[in-house]
Short mmCIF file of C-alpha atoms and ligand atoms in Angstrom, two decimals:
data_model
loop_
_atom_site.label_atom_id
_atom_site.label_comp_id
_atom_site.label_asym_id
_atom_site.label_seq_id
_atom_site.Cartn_x
_atom_site.Cartn_y
_atom_site.Cartn_z
CA MET A 1287 130.84 110.64 101.15
CA ALA A 1288 130.35 107.98 98.51
CA THR A 1289 129.94 104.80 100.51
CA ASP A 1290 128.31 102.69 97.91
CA THR A 1291 128.57 99.42 99.75
CA LEU A 1292 126.43 100.82 102.54
CA SER A 1293 123.73 101.93 100.17
CA ARG A 1294 123.34 98.85 98.03
CA PRO A 1295 119.84 97.41 98.07
CA ALA A 1296 119.33 94.87 100.81
CA GLN A 1297 119.32 91.28 99.64
CA THR A 1298 116.50 89.33 101.16
CA SER A 1299 118.99 86.77 102.43
CA ASP A 1300 121.03 89.41 104.29
CA THR A 1301 120.54 89.62 107.99
CA GLN A 1302 122.60 92.75 108.38
CA THR A 1303 120.58 95.96 108.45
CA LYS A 1304 121.27 98.25 105.54
CA VAL A 1305 121.59 101.99 105.93
CA PHE A 1306 120.39 103.88 102.87
CA LYS A 1307 121.57 107.39 102.26
CA ASN A 1308 120.19 110.18 100.16
CA PHE A 1309 121.30 110.23 96.54
CA ILE A 1310 122.42 113.74 95.68
CA ASP A 1311 124.65 114.76 92.77
CA GLY A 1312 125.54 111.12 92.12
CA GLU A 1313 126.77 110.56 95.68
CA TRP A 1314 125.21 108.68 98.57
CA VAL A 1315 125.11 111.18 101.43
CA GLU A 1316 123.77 111.30 104.95
CA SER A 1317 121.13 113.81 105.92
CA SER A 1318 122.46 116.95 107.56
CA SER A 1319 119.90 116.26 110.30
CA GLY A 1320 121.94 113.24 111.40
CA GLU A 1321 118.60 111.49 111.92
CA THR A 1322 117.25 108.30 110.37
CA PHE A 1323 114.04 106.28 110.34
CA GLU A 1324 113.27 102.59 110.03
CA ASN A 1325 111.51 100.89 107.15
CA ARG A 1326 109.85 97.73 108.50
CA ASN A 1327 107.87 95.03 106.77
CA PRO A 1328 104.14 95.69 107.34
CA ALA A 1329 103.51 91.92 107.31
CA ASP A 1330 106.19 91.24 109.90
CA SER A 1331 107.53 93.99 112.10
CA ARG A 1332 110.53 91.81 113.04
CA ASP A 1333 111.81 92.29 109.52
CA LEU A 1334 113.77 95.55 109.26
CA VAL A 1335 114.04 96.35 105.55
CA GLY A 1336 116.43 99.24 105.97
CA ILE A 1337 117.31 102.45 107.74
CA PHE A 1338 116.73 105.66 105.78
CA GLN A 1339 117.68 109.29 106.17
CA LYS A 1340 115.21 111.57 107.92
CA SER A 1341 116.05 114.52 105.74
CA ASN A 1342 115.32 118.21 106.06
CA LYS A 1343 115.25 121.46 104.11
CA GLU A 1344 119.05 121.66 103.89
CA ASP A 1345 119.15 118.31 102.12
CA VAL A 1346 116.41 119.46 99.76
CA ASN A 1347 118.40 122.61 99.00
CA ALA A 1348 121.50 120.54 98.23
CA ALA A 1349 119.46 118.26 95.95
CA VAL A 1350 117.89 121.19 94.10
CA ASP A 1351 121.33 122.79 93.65
CA ALA A 1352 122.63 119.54 92.17
CA ALA A 1353 119.61 119.29 89.88
CA LYS A 1354 120.17 122.87 88.78
CA ARG A 1355 123.81 122.24 87.87
CA ALA A 1356 122.87 119.05 86.03
CA PHE A 1357 120.06 120.77 84.14
CA ALA A 1358 122.50 123.11 82.37
CA LYS A 1359 124.00 120.11 80.55
CA TRP A 1360 121.16 117.60 80.53
CA ARG A 1361 118.75 119.81 78.62
CA LEU A 1362 121.31 119.92 75.77
CA VAL A 1363 121.75 116.16 75.49
CA PRO A 1364 119.71 115.11 72.43
CA ALA A 1365 116.41 113.58 73.50
CA PRO A 1366 117.06 110.27 71.67
CA ARG A 1367 120.32 109.90 73.67
CA ARG A 1368 118.51 110.66 76.93
CA ALA A 1369 115.88 108.10 75.97
CA GLU A 1370 118.48 105.42 75.26
CA MET A 1371 119.53 105.55 78.91
CA VAL A 1372 115.93 104.99 79.93
CA PHE A 1373 115.74 102.07 77.49
CA ARG A 1374 118.86 100.55 79.09
CA ALA A 1375 117.30 101.03 82.52
CA ALA A 1376 114.32 98.95 81.34
CA GLU A 1377 116.67 96.10 80.42
CA ILE A 1378 118.39 96.34 83.80
CA LEU A 1379 115.03 96.29 85.57
CA ILE A 1380 114.12 93.10 83.69
CA GLU A 1381 117.27 91.44 85.04
CA ARG A 1382 116.56 92.60 88.58
CA LYS A 1383 112.79 92.21 88.48
CA GLU A 1384 112.57 89.33 90.93
CA ASP A 1385 114.91 90.89 93.51
CA TYR A 1386 113.22 94.25 93.33
CA ALA A 1387 109.77 92.65 93.57
CA ARG A 1388 110.78 90.73 96.69
CA GLU A 1389 112.18 93.85 98.29
CA MET A 1390 109.00 95.70 97.42
CA THR A 1391 106.83 93.03 99.03
CA ARG A 1392 108.97 93.33 102.15
CA GLU A 1393 108.58 97.07 102.39
CA MET A 1394 105.04 97.50 101.04
CA GLY A 1395 103.29 94.24 101.89
CA LYS A 1396 101.45 93.52 98.64
CA VAL A 1397 101.78 90.02 97.27
CA LEU A 1398 104.66 89.00 95.04
CA ALA A 1399 102.57 88.68 91.88
CA GLU A 1400 101.60 92.31 92.36
CA THR A 1401 105.06 93.63 93.16
CA ARG A 1402 106.33 91.86 90.04
CA GLY A 1403 103.58 93.75 88.23
CA ASP A 1404 104.72 97.00 89.84
CA VAL A 1405 108.29 96.53 88.56
CA GLN A 1406 106.83 95.48 85.20
CA GLU A 1407 104.88 98.72 85.05
CA ALA A 1408 108.14 100.66 85.48
CA ILE A 1409 109.64 98.57 82.66
CA ASP A 1410 106.63 99.28 80.43
CA CYS A 1411 106.86 102.97 81.25
CA ALA A 1412 110.59 102.96 80.45
CA TYR A 1413 110.00 101.39 77.02
CA TYR A 1414 107.22 103.82 76.23
CA MET A 1415 109.16 106.89 77.34
CA ALA A 1416 112.30 105.67 75.58
CA GLY A 1417 110.28 105.76 72.37
CA GLU A 1418 109.09 109.27 73.17
CA GLY A 1419 112.69 110.44 72.97
CA ARG A 1420 112.39 110.03 69.20
CA ARG A 1421 109.06 111.83 69.01
CA LEU A 1422 108.34 114.73 71.38
CA PHE A 1423 106.21 115.97 68.53
CA GLY A 1424 105.15 119.55 68.06
CA PRO A 1425 103.14 121.23 65.32
CA THR A 1426 104.65 122.86 62.26
CA VAL A 1427 102.06 125.15 60.68
CA PRO A 1428 101.88 127.45 57.67
CA SER A 1429 102.54 131.08 58.50
CA GLU A 1430 100.09 133.84 57.67
CA LEU A 1431 102.91 135.69 55.98
CA PRO A 1432 105.12 134.83 53.02
CA ASN A 1433 108.67 133.65 53.62
CA LYS A 1434 108.00 132.94 57.24
CA PHE A 1435 108.17 129.59 59.03
CA ALA A 1436 106.06 128.75 62.09
CA MET A 1437 106.37 125.86 64.54
CA ALA A 1438 106.12 124.95 68.20
CA VAL A 1439 108.85 123.00 69.98
CA ARG A 1440 108.78 121.38 73.38
CA GLN A 1441 111.29 122.56 75.93
CA PRO A 1442 111.93 121.02 79.35
CA VAL A 1443 110.30 122.77 82.29
CA GLY A 1444 113.46 122.70 84.43
CA ILE A 1445 113.84 121.23 87.89
CA CYS A 1446 110.93 118.96 88.78
CA GLY A 1447 109.95 118.01 92.33
CA MET A 1448 108.17 114.72 92.87
CA ILE A 1449 106.34 113.30 95.85
CA THR A 1450 105.35 109.67 95.44
CA PRO A 1451 103.00 107.28 97.27
CA TRP A 1452 103.68 103.97 98.94
CA ASN A 1453 101.12 101.83 97.10
CA PHE A 1454 102.94 101.65 93.73
CA PRO A 1455 106.39 102.62 94.92
CA MET A 1456 108.30 101.84 91.73
CA ALA A 1457 105.58 102.21 89.06
CA ILE A 1458 104.44 105.65 90.16
CA SER A 1459 108.01 106.87 90.65
CA SER A 1460 108.63 105.74 87.07
CA TRP A 1461 105.53 107.60 85.77
CA LYS A 1462 107.10 110.79 87.04
CA LEU A 1463 110.85 110.33 86.66
CA LEU A 1464 111.01 108.72 83.22
CA PRO A 1465 109.03 111.24 81.15
CA ALA A 1466 110.71 114.04 83.09
CA VAL A 1467 114.25 112.97 82.20
CA VAL A 1468 113.42 112.04 78.59
CA CYS A 1469 112.03 115.56 78.18
CA GLY A 1470 115.32 117.01 79.50
CA ASN A 1471 114.34 117.94 83.05
CA THR A 1472 116.24 117.16 86.21
CA CYS A 1473 114.52 115.86 89.32
CA VAL A 1474 114.35 115.84 93.08
CA ILE A 1475 112.15 113.05 94.36
CA LYS A 1476 110.84 112.30 97.82
CA PRO A 1477 109.68 108.68 98.01
CA ALA A 1478 106.93 107.77 100.45
CA GLN A 1479 108.46 107.17 103.87
CA ASP A 1480 106.87 103.70 104.04
CA THR A 1481 108.47 102.50 100.80
CA PRO A 1482 111.63 104.42 99.90
CA LEU A 1483 113.64 101.36 98.86
CA SER A 1484 111.72 100.73 95.62
CA THR A 1485 112.37 104.28 94.43
CA PHE A 1486 116.06 103.83 95.27
CA ASN A 1487 116.04 100.62 93.25
CA LEU A 1488 114.54 102.37 90.24
CA VAL A 1489 117.07 105.19 90.49
CA ARG A 1490 119.87 102.66 90.86
CA ALA A 1491 118.80 101.03 87.58
CA LEU A 1492 118.78 104.42 85.88
CA THR A 1493 122.18 105.33 87.29
CA ASP A 1494 123.61 102.00 86.21
CA ALA A 1495 122.15 102.70 82.76
CA GLY A 1496 124.34 105.78 82.54
CA LEU A 1497 122.16 108.65 83.76
CA PRO A 1498 124.59 111.44 84.68
CA LYS A 1499 124.99 112.68 88.23
CA GLY A 1500 122.50 115.23 89.46
CA VAL A 1501 119.82 114.35 86.90
CA ILE A 1502 117.85 112.47 89.55
CA ASN A 1503 118.30 113.20 93.24
CA VAL A 1504 116.52 111.25 95.96
CA VAL A 1505 115.82 112.72 99.37
CA SER A 1506 114.03 110.44 101.83
CA GLY A 1507 111.94 111.58 104.76
CA PHE A 1508 108.58 112.99 105.73
CA GLY A 1509 106.12 115.32 104.07
CA SER A 1510 106.54 118.41 106.22
CA SER A 1511 110.34 118.34 106.34
CA VAL A 1512 111.06 117.18 102.77
CA GLY A 1513 107.90 117.42 100.65
CA THR A 1514 107.02 120.97 101.68
CA PRO A 1515 110.53 122.40 101.09
CA ILE A 1516 110.58 120.77 97.63
CA ALA A 1517 107.21 122.31 96.77
CA GLU A 1518 108.28 125.69 98.17
CA HIS A 1519 111.72 125.88 96.59
CA ALA A 1520 111.96 128.84 94.21
CA ASP A 1521 114.11 126.93 91.69
CA VAL A 1522 111.67 124.04 91.37
CA ARG A 1523 109.48 124.72 88.33
CA ALA A 1524 107.16 121.73 88.40
CA ILE A 1525 105.79 119.59 91.16
CA SER A 1526 104.06 116.25 90.77
CA LEU A 1527 102.27 114.63 93.66
CA THR A 1528 100.38 111.38 94.00
CA GLY A 1529 98.68 111.25 97.38
CA SER A 1530 95.55 112.17 99.28
CA SER A 1531 93.26 115.02 98.31
CA GLU A 1532 94.11 116.60 101.68
CA VAL A 1533 97.84 116.75 100.86
CA GLY A 1534 97.02 117.73 97.27
CA ARG A 1535 95.21 120.82 98.51
CA ILE A 1536 98.31 121.87 100.48
CA VAL A 1537 100.83 121.16 97.72
CA GLY A 1538 98.57 122.74 95.08
CA GLY A 1539 98.30 125.88 97.22
CA ILE A 1540 102.06 126.14 97.65
CA ALA A 1541 102.67 125.59 93.93
CA ALA A 1542 100.07 128.19 92.93
CA LYS A 1543 101.85 130.91 94.90
CA SER A 1544 104.97 130.62 92.78
CA PHE A 1545 103.22 129.65 89.53
CA LYS A 1546 104.76 126.19 89.40
CA HIS A 1547 103.38 123.58 87.08
CA CYS A 1548 101.56 121.24 89.39
CA SER A 1549 100.16 117.78 88.71
CA LEU A 1550 98.02 116.24 91.41
CA GLU A 1551 96.77 112.67 91.36
CA LEU A 1552 94.62 112.20 94.42
CA GLY A 1553 91.78 110.17 95.84
CA GLY A 1554 89.13 107.92 94.37
CA LYS A 1555 85.93 106.11 95.35
CA ASN A 1556 85.67 104.01 92.28
CA PRO A 1557 82.38 102.45 91.23
CA MET A 1558 81.88 99.17 89.44
CA ILE A 1559 78.40 98.77 87.95
CA VAL A 1560 76.96 95.29 87.48
CA LEU A 1561 73.84 95.19 85.29
CA ASP A 1562 71.30 92.37 85.17
CA ASP A 1563 72.70 91.07 81.88
CA ALA A 1564 76.32 90.90 83.10
CA ASN A 1565 78.44 87.76 83.08
CA LEU A 1566 78.21 87.29 86.85
CA ASP A 1567 81.17 84.94 87.18
CA LEU A 1568 83.34 87.55 85.55
CA ALA A 1569 81.88 90.40 87.57
CA ILE A 1570 82.44 88.55 90.85
CA GLU A 1571 86.07 87.75 90.05
CA GLY A 1572 86.60 91.31 88.83
CA GLY A 1573 85.02 92.80 91.93
CA LEU A 1574 87.21 90.68 94.20
CA TRP A 1575 90.37 91.63 92.35
CA GLY A 1576 89.43 95.31 92.17
CA GLY A 1577 88.26 95.47 95.79
CA PHE A 1578 90.84 93.38 97.61
CA GLY A 1579 93.85 93.39 95.30
CA THR A 1580 96.64 95.46 96.89
CA THR A 1581 94.52 95.18 100.08
CA GLY A 1582 92.21 97.81 98.57
CA GLN A 1583 95.10 100.25 98.62
CA ARG A 1584 94.96 101.47 95.02
CA CYS A 1585 93.70 104.94 94.19
CA THR A 1586 91.68 103.07 91.59
CA ALA A 1587 90.45 100.30 93.93
CA THR A 1588 86.90 99.07 93.37
CA SER A 1589 85.49 100.44 96.61
CA ARG A 1590 81.84 100.60 95.50
CA ILE A 1591 79.94 97.93 93.61
CA ILE A 1592 76.58 99.08 92.26
CA VAL A 1593 74.45 96.08 91.38
CA GLN A 1594 71.15 96.08 89.49
CA LYS A 1595 68.25 94.66 91.47
CA GLY A 1596 67.66 91.59 89.29
CA VAL A 1597 71.05 90.06 90.15
CA HIS A 1598 71.73 91.81 93.44
CA ARG A 1599 70.92 88.91 95.74
CA GLU A 1600 72.91 86.36 93.76
CA PHE A 1601 75.86 88.69 93.30
CA VAL A 1602 76.07 89.58 96.98
CA GLY A 1603 75.79 85.97 98.13
CA ARG A 1604 78.48 84.67 95.83
CA TYR A 1605 80.77 87.67 96.25
CA VAL A 1606 80.75 87.39 100.03
CA GLU A 1607 81.38 83.65 99.92
CA ARG A 1608 84.48 84.27 97.81
CA ALA A 1609 85.65 87.23 99.91
CA LYS A 1610 85.53 85.11 103.07
CA LYS A 1611 87.86 82.57 101.48
CA LEU A 1612 90.59 84.99 100.38
CA LYS A 1613 93.87 83.99 101.94
CA VAL A 1614 95.38 86.84 103.93
CA GLY A 1615 99.03 86.83 104.94
CA ASN A 1616 102.61 87.68 104.17
CA GLY A 1617 102.89 88.52 100.49
CA LEU A 1618 106.16 86.59 100.17
CA ASP A 1619 104.08 83.39 100.45
CA GLU A 1620 102.97 82.72 96.87
CA THR A 1621 99.65 81.24 98.01
CA VAL A 1622 98.59 84.42 99.80
CA GLU A 1623 95.98 86.55 98.01
CA MET A 1624 95.89 89.66 100.20
CA GLY A 1625 98.64 91.29 102.23
CA PRO A 1626 98.51 93.65 105.21
CA ALA A 1627 97.66 97.33 105.47
CA ILE A 1628 100.71 99.47 104.92
CA ASN A 1629 100.99 100.62 108.53
CA GLU A 1630 99.22 100.90 111.85
CA LYS A 1631 97.58 104.22 111.02
CA GLN A 1632 96.07 102.87 107.79
CA LEU A 1633 94.78 99.79 109.62
CA GLU A 1634 93.18 102.04 112.24
CA THR A 1635 91.50 104.03 109.47
CA ASP A 1636 90.18 100.84 107.86
CA LEU A 1637 88.78 99.61 111.18
CA LYS A 1638 87.34 103.04 111.95
CA TYR A 1639 85.37 102.90 108.69
CA VAL A 1640 84.04 99.48 109.65
CA GLU A 1641 82.52 101.12 112.73
CA ILE A 1642 81.26 104.07 110.69
CA GLY A 1643 79.57 101.69 108.25
CA LYS A 1644 77.87 99.73 111.04
CA ASN A 1645 76.75 102.90 112.79
CA GLU A 1646 75.20 104.40 109.71
CA GLY A 1647 73.10 101.29 109.16
CA ALA A 1648 74.93 99.33 106.47
CA ARG A 1649 74.96 95.56 106.86
CA MET A 1650 78.38 93.95 107.26
CA LEU A 1651 78.30 90.50 105.64
CA CYS A 1652 81.88 89.47 106.25
CA GLY A 1653 85.15 90.63 107.76
CA GLY A 1654 85.43 93.71 109.90
CA ASP A 1655 88.06 92.44 112.32
CA ARG A 1656 91.75 92.83 112.73
CA LEU A 1657 93.70 89.60 112.34
CA ASP A 1658 96.20 89.40 115.16
CA GLN A 1659 96.56 85.77 116.16
CA GLY A 1660 99.65 83.65 115.49
CA ASP A 1661 102.00 85.17 112.95
CA TYR A 1662 99.40 87.79 112.13
CA LYS A 1663 100.32 89.54 115.35
CA TYR A 1664 103.51 90.86 113.76
CA GLY A 1665 101.66 92.68 110.96
CA TRP A 1666 98.82 95.07 110.15
CA PHE A 1667 96.28 92.55 108.90
CA MET A 1668 92.52 92.64 108.69
CA GLN A 1669 89.82 90.52 107.11
CA PRO A 1670 88.37 91.36 103.71
CA THR A 1671 85.20 93.24 104.58
CA VAL A 1672 81.96 93.60 102.62
CA PHE A 1673 79.03 95.87 103.41
CA THR A 1674 75.67 95.67 101.72
CA ASP A 1675 72.50 97.79 102.09
CA VAL A 1676 74.80 100.74 101.57
CA GLU A 1677 73.04 103.97 100.65
CA PRO A 1678 74.74 106.36 98.23
CA LYS A 1679 75.12 109.17 100.77
CA MET A 1680 76.62 107.05 103.55
CA ARG A 1681 80.19 107.90 104.45
CA ILE A 1682 81.40 104.41 103.50
CA ALA A 1683 79.98 105.08 100.01
CA GLN A 1684 81.46 108.57 99.75
CA GLU A 1685 84.86 108.68 101.45
CA GLU A 1686 88.08 107.05 100.33
CA ILE A 1687 89.06 104.35 102.84
CA PHE A 1688 92.11 102.88 101.09
CA GLY A 1689 91.63 99.48 102.65
CA PRO A 1690 89.89 96.12 102.08
CA VAL A 1691 86.38 97.43 102.71
CA VAL A 1692 83.92 97.13 99.81
CA SER A 1693 80.47 98.74 99.77
CA ILE A 1694 77.73 97.14 97.70
CA LEU A 1695 74.84 99.38 96.62
CA ALA A 1696 71.67 98.51 94.73
CA CYS A 1697 70.44 100.29 91.59
CA ASP A 1698 67.28 100.15 89.45
CA ASP A 1699 68.80 100.57 86.00
CA LEU A 1700 71.75 102.06 84.13
CA GLU A 1701 70.60 105.63 84.62
CA ASP A 1702 70.28 105.15 88.36
CA ALA A 1703 73.66 103.39 88.47
CA VAL A 1704 75.40 106.25 86.67
CA GLU A 1705 73.83 108.79 88.99
CA ILE A 1706 75.07 106.87 92.05
CA ALA A 1707 78.48 106.33 90.42
CA ASN A 1708 78.93 110.03 89.71
CA GLY A 1709 77.49 111.22 93.03
CA ILE A 1710 80.79 111.49 94.84
CA GLU A 1711 83.49 114.13 95.13
CA TYR A 1712 86.04 112.05 93.20
CA GLY A 1713 86.28 110.90 89.59
CA LEU A 1714 89.25 108.60 89.08
CA SER A 1715 88.18 105.20 87.77
CA SER A 1716 84.87 103.51 86.97
CA SER A 1717 83.62 100.32 85.39
CA ILE A 1718 80.57 98.52 84.08
CA TYR A 1719 79.74 94.87 83.50
CA THR A 1720 77.16 94.35 80.77
CA LYS A 1721 76.80 92.43 77.53
CA ASP A 1722 74.70 95.18 75.98
CA VAL A 1723 76.87 97.27 73.70
CA ASN A 1724 74.45 100.18 73.79
CA LYS A 1725 74.57 100.34 77.57
CA ALA A 1726 78.36 100.00 77.56
CA PHE A 1727 78.71 102.96 75.22
CA ALA A 1728 76.22 105.04 77.19
CA ALA A 1729 78.26 104.34 80.34
CA MET A 1730 81.51 105.24 78.54
CA ARG A 1731 79.93 108.57 77.72
CA ASP A 1732 78.20 109.32 81.03
CA LEU A 1733 80.52 108.11 83.79
CA TYR A 1734 82.32 111.28 84.81
CA ALA A 1735 85.74 109.83 85.58
CA GLY A 1736 89.23 109.80 84.12
CA ILE A 1737 89.11 106.06 83.42
CA THR A 1738 86.27 103.70 82.47
CA TYR A 1739 86.54 99.93 82.06
CA ILE A 1740 84.03 97.73 80.27
CA ASN A 1741 83.75 94.20 81.66
CA ALA A 1742 86.78 94.68 83.89
CA PRO A 1743 87.13 96.12 87.38
CA THR A 1744 88.33 99.66 88.08
CA ILE A 1745 92.03 98.72 88.27
CA GLY A 1746 94.48 97.75 85.57
CA ALA A 1747 95.53 100.92 83.75
CA GLU A 1748 98.33 100.63 81.18
CA VAL A 1749 101.13 103.19 81.03
CA HIS A 1750 100.58 104.46 77.52
CA LEU A 1751 97.13 105.94 78.15
CA PRO A 1752 96.43 108.98 80.32
CA PHE A 1753 96.01 108.22 84.03
CA GLY A 1754 94.18 110.58 86.37
CA GLY A 1755 90.73 111.81 87.15
CA THR A 1756 88.09 114.47 87.44
CA LYS A 1757 86.84 116.59 90.36
CA ALA A 1758 88.72 116.09 93.67
CA THR A 1759 90.89 113.40 92.09
CA GLY A 1760 93.20 115.99 90.62
CA ASN A 1761 93.72 119.28 88.89
CA GLY A 1762 93.24 118.28 85.29
CA HIS A 1763 96.64 116.80 84.49
CA ARG A 1764 97.24 113.23 83.46
CA GLU A 1765 100.16 110.89 83.99
CA GLY A 1766 101.07 108.12 81.56
CA GLY A 1767 101.36 108.36 77.80
CA ILE A 1768 101.21 111.70 76.11
CA GLY A 1769 99.72 113.33 79.22
CA ALA A 1770 103.08 113.00 80.95
CA ILE A 1771 104.91 114.54 78.01
CA GLU A 1772 102.49 117.47 78.15
CA PHE A 1773 103.24 117.99 81.82
CA TYR A 1774 107.03 117.76 81.64
CA THR A 1775 107.44 120.08 78.67
CA GLU A 1776 106.57 123.67 77.90
CA TRP A 1777 105.68 124.93 74.51
CA LYS A 1778 107.84 127.43 72.73
CA SER A 1779 106.40 128.84 69.52
CA VAL A 1780 109.12 129.72 67.05
CA TYR A 1781 108.72 132.04 64.05
CA VAL A 1782 111.49 132.27 61.48
CA ASP A 1783 111.14 135.20 59.11
CA TYR A 1784 113.32 134.76 56.03
CA SER A 1785 111.72 137.56 53.97
CA ASP A 1786 114.46 140.04 54.88
CA LYS A 1787 111.93 142.73 55.61
CA LEU A 1788 109.72 143.76 58.51
CA GLN A 1789 106.43 141.93 58.21
CA LYS A 1790 103.76 143.06 60.65
CA ALA A 1791 101.57 140.20 61.79
CA GLN A 1792 97.84 140.78 61.45
CA ILE A 1793 98.57 144.06 59.62
CA ASP A 1794 100.54 143.09 56.55
CA ARG A 1795 98.44 140.42 54.99
CA GLY A 1796 101.07 139.17 52.57
CA GLU A 1797 99.26 140.77 49.65
C1 LIG B 947 96.74 103.31 91.72
O1 LIG B 947 95.57 103.04 91.53
O2 LIG B 947 97.09 103.77 92.80
O3 LIG B 947 95.80 100.90 87.14
C2 LIG B 947 97.74 103.05 90.67
C3 LIG B 947 96.34 100.15 87.95
C4 LIG B 947 97.83 100.20 88.12
C5 LIG B 947 98.23 101.50 88.76
C6 LIG B 947 97.34 101.86 89.90
N1 LIG B 947 98.44 100.04 86.84
O4 LIG B 947 95.67 99.37 88.61
#
């Protein structure tokens, strides 16, 4: 079934529609369902990016079987050798960065500068994880007993299932796949149905870098018919999901029943605090980037700005003026600053929250409308939207929208700001703008979130530090850096007794 020519990534200049197959056991195979789905450009529905397999449980089973066979050998490949393949993949991604970024803009909609950043994040992750292949540290400790050696080694978990989101289609796939394979696991991944191509591109780079067949298997399709069977499969030992808290609750429940390791990275309603002493120019630019970058579709997006009363009026006025001028359009145009919503359903959600905000008494200072004139009519565009007079308990200040809708709230002082910031069900990212080092450190201590930025918006995490959050944002795991290594390995404590006699721990005291 290997029909590689059919499954090569589409070139942007090609007019012919590409059919992408599942990647199982190193072969490109059709789904046993015989069904497919279309991947269209959210900025221009006339642009068909590709046709993908609408897979089912049978395909998942085949992928897990392949991963199981591959695991028997892969776990025995020395970690530095495994890591070298990931290093080579980074070099391949550098060569293909521009092509992959363009394809990502076509399938996801975010602007080219950002899709280049998304590919770059996969490259950064690959370099970091390649280095981990020579570490994977564990403790060696003195034993309580004489002539006895004690240490803990990391072992791979086994077959890992991954369910990835559409907003960072290559970066977040890399956060999961790269540490997993360096640690000696094998994988079955379901890319988001809106953006499967970028995951295929990442896996293609890894395959071209020499990753053996079956180590990574890609099954495209929808949550219920692919994601659920992956999470339920008895041979899958770990499951990693980035998605909504709603889906996280389902996947977490399934994983708990069979005691799978489970890493959930879910929603956010990320606050940016602006104190009276802040550099306002910086805070305004930061708030625009954090709020409207990626069309507000980052888990870490700056969706709430909490401004101290002394600068509130000036901040709001200048912020809104800038928001009104943001250029919205097709992300392939280098002058565009904000792309479309990912799909019709997301756009409907964004517009629904505009109505909710108006109805609960917030004041909309700009935006609020769908853009559907001229070329806009082919995409899922809306205006950057800003609400002020937002009260902390309003739904637009509490619920994740995942669109270009920013709520501005007022606060009296740092204490009040922190209370508002923490008064939500999520705890992913947070930020504060101030020149006062004492206030900055107090905020670093008191903001109850997985990430805090000082004098930067709530977005911009780097791959070598832990990524994730508190409360409904997840279940305590972290991606990125050492957090990922923790998730994709299990500890094995090893005791070597070379005394040649029975030594009873806690009873013989080596006296
Ligand atoms: C996300 O928020 O959905 O921290 C991922 C950032 C990016 C990753 C964001 N490096 O902004």
